[in-house]
């Protein structure tokens, strides 16, 4: 098992992997069988990615398999669009379920038979109480519940009513099937939980075949048992459901007995990972779509230019624990930079252009200069960047009255243009309102390639593009979707939306080597950050998304703004 050992060591250890390891060592299982069980009522988000990496990761490391199982027990909220998106996103993250694609609805017939089994063994009954009456009789954390007046119905009457529920004889909500466990249990989940409710709804896969649908608790564990899941890994809020999970396995003739383990869900600063909130953001137009790059969805991150390996790196970095915590969103940005710094080719682009005229460069002339594609990877090669008399530089790289430590362009100052020449600013030309609209500069032809033969130094190197050759692009800059590190997921969550989450720049100048190919890899715009072409791009109108800046500037800006207030 040398290979397996290495994979485990590389993936790191956590309490769940320790449990799996111990189970295999003790011979309780020959391999680990896990599952990822999304409800197809929305797109997957970065929290789901944690669960996906854990479940598929363990299956891979311990020579087992991971099932993709759609928990499609609630036909009113589920759509094919979500099923397709979930499959696409899990694959994109780098995982493969092989032939093990399942739906909870595949098991509706078996689940129904098992419900009859519970009735026959005196472990389930049909309850006619109203929802409200049931809620009141359930009791509270401190008070026991009260038995339903229908709790002791004879088996035959229960069977008859349950069959008629299935046949569609009763309206929605008229009756439910409940497990008969213990209305005075300290664990509310054991106070006769609902197994089936009546719902006359069209199901995407079973159509109108069913008028009753199983509850999550009833369907989930039994689906695990049917599929031979060994380790059913879920988030902490299901810890209190575990006794119920085990009760079903004890009272049903299931073919296998999976065990449930809980880990802490992912929470991220400046981010809400509640499907209800994400659905509302899309539905009410706070973002453009599920794949809006501001969304914490896998589709949003992909569109933003985040590579799948960065998400996997992030999940590995944060680890798996049993205690809830909130992860700093900068950790995700860090992982993204780690990957893109290695893989992204360098290009030049000017976000907020200021025109520069090189007065001593002959009019009508141009030349091609050599630029490296990646400073740490010679194999990435070089490319030609055109240079001419008129250039664009970044507005913020010029100051008319610079403070002491500003070493970039100012009247009389000399800087290096990356891959090109030293230039000196001779004059700032202003418009009628006093704004600087153009710089008149000179260049030193002897500094071609960026070094002076006389050994003189400059303190700054700035990026630029040739005005005659540049293309114009749109660039979308993203800031956190929520303005607070701890946004509420409650009713008023819209109060915390960051009004500056998107900034669109429409006259960005990009070097001609930057193709408007929506499928192209993200690049580093030198000195600015990592940028990925957006699917909205056309050859005539390239659009780029800022994936992430070069360093964490947002937290600093937000902190200084908070101070100024
Ligand atoms: P809801 O059930 O409210 O619709 P959900 O986020 O739990 O939302 P599911 O589709 O049920 O959505 O989630 C699928 C799996 O992903 C579950 O096993 C769940 O535990 C896991 N999961 C969901 N959110 C997170 C998170 N933030 N961190 C880690 N795992 C998560
Ligand atoms: Mg859930």
PDB file of C-alpha atoms and ligand atoms in Angstrom, residues 37 39 71 216 237-238 275, ligand 2:
ATOM      1  CA  UNK A  37     -25.597  14.489  -1.774  1.00  0.00           C
ATOM      2  CA  UNK A  39     -30.247  19.009  -3.275  1.00  0.00           C
ATOM      3  CA  UNK A  71     -31.326  14.508  -2.982  1.00  0.00           C
ATOM      4  CA  UNK A 216     -34.894  14.241   4.131  1.00  0.00           C
ATOM      5  CA  UNK A 237     -26.083  20.659  12.094  1.00  0.00           C
ATOM      6  CA  UNK A 238     -26.910  16.994  11.481  1.00  0.00           C
ATOM      7  CA  UNK A 275     -28.717  28.801  -0.620  1.00  0.00           C
TER       8      UNK A 275
HETATM    9 MG1  LIG B   2     -28.792  20.422   3.062  1.00  0.00          MG
END
